[in-house]
Short mmCIF file of C-alpha atoms and ligand atoms in Angstrom, two decimals:
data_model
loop_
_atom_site.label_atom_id
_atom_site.label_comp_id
_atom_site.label_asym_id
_atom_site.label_seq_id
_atom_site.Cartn_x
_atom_site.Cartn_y
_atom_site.Cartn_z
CA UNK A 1 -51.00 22.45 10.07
CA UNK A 2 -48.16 25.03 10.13
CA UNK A 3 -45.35 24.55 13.20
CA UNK A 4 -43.14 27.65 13.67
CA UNK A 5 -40.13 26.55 16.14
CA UNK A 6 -37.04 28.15 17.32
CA UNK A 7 -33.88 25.67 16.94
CA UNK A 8 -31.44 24.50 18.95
CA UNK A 9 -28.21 23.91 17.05
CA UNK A 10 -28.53 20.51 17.03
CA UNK A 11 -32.02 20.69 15.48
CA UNK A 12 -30.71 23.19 13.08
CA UNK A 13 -27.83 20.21 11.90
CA UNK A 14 -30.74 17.76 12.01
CA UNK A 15 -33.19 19.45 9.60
CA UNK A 16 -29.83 20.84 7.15
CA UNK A 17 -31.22 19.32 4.35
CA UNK A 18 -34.30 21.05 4.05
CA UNK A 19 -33.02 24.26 5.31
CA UNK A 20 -30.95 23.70 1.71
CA UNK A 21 -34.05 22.90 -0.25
CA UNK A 22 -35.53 26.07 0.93
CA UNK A 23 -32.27 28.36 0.66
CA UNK A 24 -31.66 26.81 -3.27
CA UNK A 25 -35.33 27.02 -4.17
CA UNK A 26 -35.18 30.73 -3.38
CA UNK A 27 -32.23 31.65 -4.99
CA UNK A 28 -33.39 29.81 -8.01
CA UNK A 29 -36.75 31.60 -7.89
CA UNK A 30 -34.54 34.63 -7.89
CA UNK A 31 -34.55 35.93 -4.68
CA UNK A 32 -31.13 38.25 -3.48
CA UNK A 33 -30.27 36.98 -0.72
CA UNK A 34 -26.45 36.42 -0.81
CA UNK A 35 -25.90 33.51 -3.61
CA UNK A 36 -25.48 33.59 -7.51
CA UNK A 37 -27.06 31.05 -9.77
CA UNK A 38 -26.57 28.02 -10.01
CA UNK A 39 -26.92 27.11 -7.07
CA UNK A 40 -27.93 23.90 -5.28
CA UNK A 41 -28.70 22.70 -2.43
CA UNK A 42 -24.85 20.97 -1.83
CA UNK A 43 -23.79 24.48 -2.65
CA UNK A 44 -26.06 25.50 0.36
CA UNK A 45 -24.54 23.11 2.79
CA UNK A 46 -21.70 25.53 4.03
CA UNK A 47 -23.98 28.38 4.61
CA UNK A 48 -26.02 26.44 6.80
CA UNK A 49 -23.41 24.65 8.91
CA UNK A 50 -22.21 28.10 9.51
CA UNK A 51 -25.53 29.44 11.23
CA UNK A 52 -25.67 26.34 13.07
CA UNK A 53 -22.81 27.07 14.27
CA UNK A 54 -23.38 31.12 15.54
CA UNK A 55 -26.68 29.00 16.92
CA UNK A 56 -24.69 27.16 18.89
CA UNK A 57 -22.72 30.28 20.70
CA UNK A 58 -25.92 32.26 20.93
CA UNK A 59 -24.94 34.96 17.87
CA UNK A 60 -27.78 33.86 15.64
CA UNK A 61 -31.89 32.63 16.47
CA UNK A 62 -33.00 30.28 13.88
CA UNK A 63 -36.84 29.67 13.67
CA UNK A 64 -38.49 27.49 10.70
CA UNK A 65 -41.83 26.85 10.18
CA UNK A 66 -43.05 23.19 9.36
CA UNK A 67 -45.54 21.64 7.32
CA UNK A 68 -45.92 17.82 7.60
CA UNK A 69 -42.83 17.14 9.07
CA UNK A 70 -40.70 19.13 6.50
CA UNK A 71 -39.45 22.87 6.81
CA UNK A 72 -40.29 25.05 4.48
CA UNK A 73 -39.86 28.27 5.51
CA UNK A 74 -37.15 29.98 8.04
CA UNK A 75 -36.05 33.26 9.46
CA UNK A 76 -32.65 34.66 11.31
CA UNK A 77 -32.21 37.26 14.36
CA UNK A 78 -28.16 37.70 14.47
CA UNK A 79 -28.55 38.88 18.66
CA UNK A 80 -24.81 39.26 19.06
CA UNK A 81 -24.29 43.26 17.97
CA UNK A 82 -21.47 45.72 19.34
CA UNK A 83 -21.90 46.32 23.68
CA UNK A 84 -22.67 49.57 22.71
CA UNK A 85 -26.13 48.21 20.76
CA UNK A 86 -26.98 45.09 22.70
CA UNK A 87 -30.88 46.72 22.29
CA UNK A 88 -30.53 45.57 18.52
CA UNK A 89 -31.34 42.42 16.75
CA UNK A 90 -30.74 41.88 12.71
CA UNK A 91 -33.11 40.38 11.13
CA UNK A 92 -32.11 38.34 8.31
CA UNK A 93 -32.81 35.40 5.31
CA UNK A 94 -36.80 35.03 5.74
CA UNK A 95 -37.41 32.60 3.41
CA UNK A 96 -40.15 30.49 2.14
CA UNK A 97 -40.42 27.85 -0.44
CA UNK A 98 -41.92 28.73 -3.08
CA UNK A 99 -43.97 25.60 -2.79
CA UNK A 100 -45.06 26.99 0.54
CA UNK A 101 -45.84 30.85 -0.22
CA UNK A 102 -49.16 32.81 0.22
CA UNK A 103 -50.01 30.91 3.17
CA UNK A 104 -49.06 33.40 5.64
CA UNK A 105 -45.67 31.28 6.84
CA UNK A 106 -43.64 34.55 6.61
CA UNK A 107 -46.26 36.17 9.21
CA UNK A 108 -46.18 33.87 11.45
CA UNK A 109 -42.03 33.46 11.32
CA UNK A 110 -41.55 36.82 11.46
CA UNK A 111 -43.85 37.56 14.51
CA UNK A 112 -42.08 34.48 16.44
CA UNK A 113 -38.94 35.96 15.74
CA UNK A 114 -40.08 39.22 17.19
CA UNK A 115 -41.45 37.91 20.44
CA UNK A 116 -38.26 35.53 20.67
CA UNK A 117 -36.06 38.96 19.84
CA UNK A 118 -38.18 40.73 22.67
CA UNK A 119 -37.57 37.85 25.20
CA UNK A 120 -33.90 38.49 25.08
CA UNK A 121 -34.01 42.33 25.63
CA UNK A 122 -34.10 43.35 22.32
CA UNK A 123 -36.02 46.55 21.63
CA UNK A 124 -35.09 47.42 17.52
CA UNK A 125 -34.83 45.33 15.02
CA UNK A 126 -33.30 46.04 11.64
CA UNK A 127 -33.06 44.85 7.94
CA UNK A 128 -32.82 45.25 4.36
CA UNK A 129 -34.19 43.95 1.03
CA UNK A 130 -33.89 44.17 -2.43
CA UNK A 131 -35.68 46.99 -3.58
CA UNK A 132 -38.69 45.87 -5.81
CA UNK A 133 -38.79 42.14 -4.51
CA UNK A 134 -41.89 40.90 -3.01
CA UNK A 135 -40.62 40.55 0.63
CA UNK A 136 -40.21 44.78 0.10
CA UNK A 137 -44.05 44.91 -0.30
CA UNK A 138 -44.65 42.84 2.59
CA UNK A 139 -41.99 44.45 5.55
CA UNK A 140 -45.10 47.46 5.36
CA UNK A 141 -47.91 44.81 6.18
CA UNK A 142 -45.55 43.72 9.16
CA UNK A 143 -45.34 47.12 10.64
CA UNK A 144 -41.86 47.55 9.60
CA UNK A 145 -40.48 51.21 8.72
CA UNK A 146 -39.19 51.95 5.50
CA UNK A 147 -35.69 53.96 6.00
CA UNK A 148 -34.93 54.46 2.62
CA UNK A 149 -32.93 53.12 -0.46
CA UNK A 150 -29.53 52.52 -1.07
CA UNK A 151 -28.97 51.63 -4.62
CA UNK A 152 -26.17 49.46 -6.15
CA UNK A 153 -25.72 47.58 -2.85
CA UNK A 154 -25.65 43.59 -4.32
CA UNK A 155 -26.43 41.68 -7.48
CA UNK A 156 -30.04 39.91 -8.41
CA UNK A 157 -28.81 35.91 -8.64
CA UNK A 158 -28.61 36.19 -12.26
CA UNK A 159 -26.69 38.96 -11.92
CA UNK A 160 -27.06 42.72 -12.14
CA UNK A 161 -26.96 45.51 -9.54
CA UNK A 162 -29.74 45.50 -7.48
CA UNK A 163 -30.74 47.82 -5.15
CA UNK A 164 -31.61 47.61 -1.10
CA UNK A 165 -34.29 49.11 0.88
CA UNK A 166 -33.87 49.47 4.39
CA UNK A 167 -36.60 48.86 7.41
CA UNK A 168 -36.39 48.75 10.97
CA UNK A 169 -39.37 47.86 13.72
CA UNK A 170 -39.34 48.72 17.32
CA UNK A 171 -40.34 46.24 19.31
CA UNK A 172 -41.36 46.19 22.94
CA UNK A 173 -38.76 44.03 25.19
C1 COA B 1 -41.04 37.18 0.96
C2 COA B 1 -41.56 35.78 1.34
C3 COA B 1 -40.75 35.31 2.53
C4 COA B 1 -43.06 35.82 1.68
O1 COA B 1 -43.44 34.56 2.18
P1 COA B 1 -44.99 34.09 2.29
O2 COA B 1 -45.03 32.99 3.28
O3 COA B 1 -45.52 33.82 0.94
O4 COA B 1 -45.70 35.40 2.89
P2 COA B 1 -47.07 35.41 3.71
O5 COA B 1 -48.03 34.46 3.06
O6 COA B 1 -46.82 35.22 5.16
O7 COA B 1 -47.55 36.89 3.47
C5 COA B 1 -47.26 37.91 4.41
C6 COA B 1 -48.02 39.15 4.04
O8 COA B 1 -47.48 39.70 2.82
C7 COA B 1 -48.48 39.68 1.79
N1 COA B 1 -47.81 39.24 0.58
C8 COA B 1 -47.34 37.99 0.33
N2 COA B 1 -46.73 37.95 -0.86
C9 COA B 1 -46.84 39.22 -1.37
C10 COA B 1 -46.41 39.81 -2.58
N3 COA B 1 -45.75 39.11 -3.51
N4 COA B 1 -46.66 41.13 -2.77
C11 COA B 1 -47.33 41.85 -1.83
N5 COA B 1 -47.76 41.33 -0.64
C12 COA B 1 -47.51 40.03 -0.44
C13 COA B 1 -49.54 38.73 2.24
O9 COA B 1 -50.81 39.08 1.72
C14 COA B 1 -49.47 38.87 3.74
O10 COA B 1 -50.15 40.03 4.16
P3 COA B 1 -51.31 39.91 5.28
O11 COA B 1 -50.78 38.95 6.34
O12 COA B 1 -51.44 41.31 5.77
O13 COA B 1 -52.48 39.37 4.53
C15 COA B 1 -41.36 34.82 0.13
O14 COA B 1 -41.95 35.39 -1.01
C16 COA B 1 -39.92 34.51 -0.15
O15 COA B 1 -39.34 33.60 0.45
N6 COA B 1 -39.30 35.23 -1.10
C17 COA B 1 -37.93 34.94 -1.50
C18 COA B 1 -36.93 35.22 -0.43
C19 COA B 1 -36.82 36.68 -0.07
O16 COA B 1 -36.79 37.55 -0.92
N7 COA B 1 -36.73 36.91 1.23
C20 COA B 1 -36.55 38.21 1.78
C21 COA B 1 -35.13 38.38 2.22
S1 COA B 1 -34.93 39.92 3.12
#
């Protein structure tokens, strides 16, 4: 049984300690997504009190998806963009346990953060991922466009330049 929610900040505080299990089992798995190895999940603390917090004013939606009272998966919209792009919505850090993967969590995550994007107005959402990792292969399957490539742009964990692809998705408000 698979429960995809949107969090309050609150909820976000409550369920920290998972959201760090999931955050340090992807770096270590060697996912880019912001962090070098090591890293653990009191290293992932921080990170996560900050997106509570930019829940808390509105700036950021955080959805998870649940399996047996535990998250294991989670996704980010940052909603707060520039007045002259308040259309726009970022979408950022899906991330699944590797424990969890192949069982269509990032689907489901991605399409409630779409519908949640849409219910606040947004019409395009945007994002980028390292080039040749296996969320590239799967923005496609989502419906995402593929912009194009920007090379250099951030380090694998272990370390070396790693490139970004870029996708965006309209989406109807
Ligand atoms: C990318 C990631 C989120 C996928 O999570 P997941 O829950 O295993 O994905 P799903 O099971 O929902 O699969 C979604 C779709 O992608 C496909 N897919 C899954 N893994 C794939 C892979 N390695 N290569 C190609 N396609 C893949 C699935 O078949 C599915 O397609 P379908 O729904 O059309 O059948 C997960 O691998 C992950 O957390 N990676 C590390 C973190 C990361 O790199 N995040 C991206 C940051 S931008």
């Amino acid at each position: 049984m698979i429960d995809i929610h949107l969090l309050s900040a609150a909820e976000a505080r409550a369920v920290s300690a998972d959201l760090c299990e999931v955050l340090a089992d992807c770096v270590n798995g060697g996912a880019s997504v912001g962090f070098m190895q090591p890293y653990g999940t009191a290293d992932a603390l921080p990170y996560w009190q900050g997106v509570a917090d930019s829940v808390e004013t509105g700036a950021t939606l955080l959805l998870v998806a649940v399996i047996e009272a535990k998250v294991v998966g989670t996704v980010q919209v940052g909603a707060a963009q520039m007045p002259n792009q308040p259309h726009r919505g970022d979408l950022k850090k899906l991330l699944v346990h590797r424990s969890a993967r192949g069982k269509g969590l990032a689907r489901l995550l991605m399409e409630a953060a779409e519908r949640e994007a849409a219910r606040r107005g947004k019409t395009l959402l945007v994002l980028d991922t390292a080039t040749g990792s296996d969320a590239e292969a799967i923005y496609p399957r989502l419906g995402w466009e593929r912009v194009g490539v920007i090379p250099d742009y951030a380090m694998w964990p272990q370390g070396g330049l790693c490139d970004t692809t870029v996708f965006y998705k309209r989406i109807a408000a």
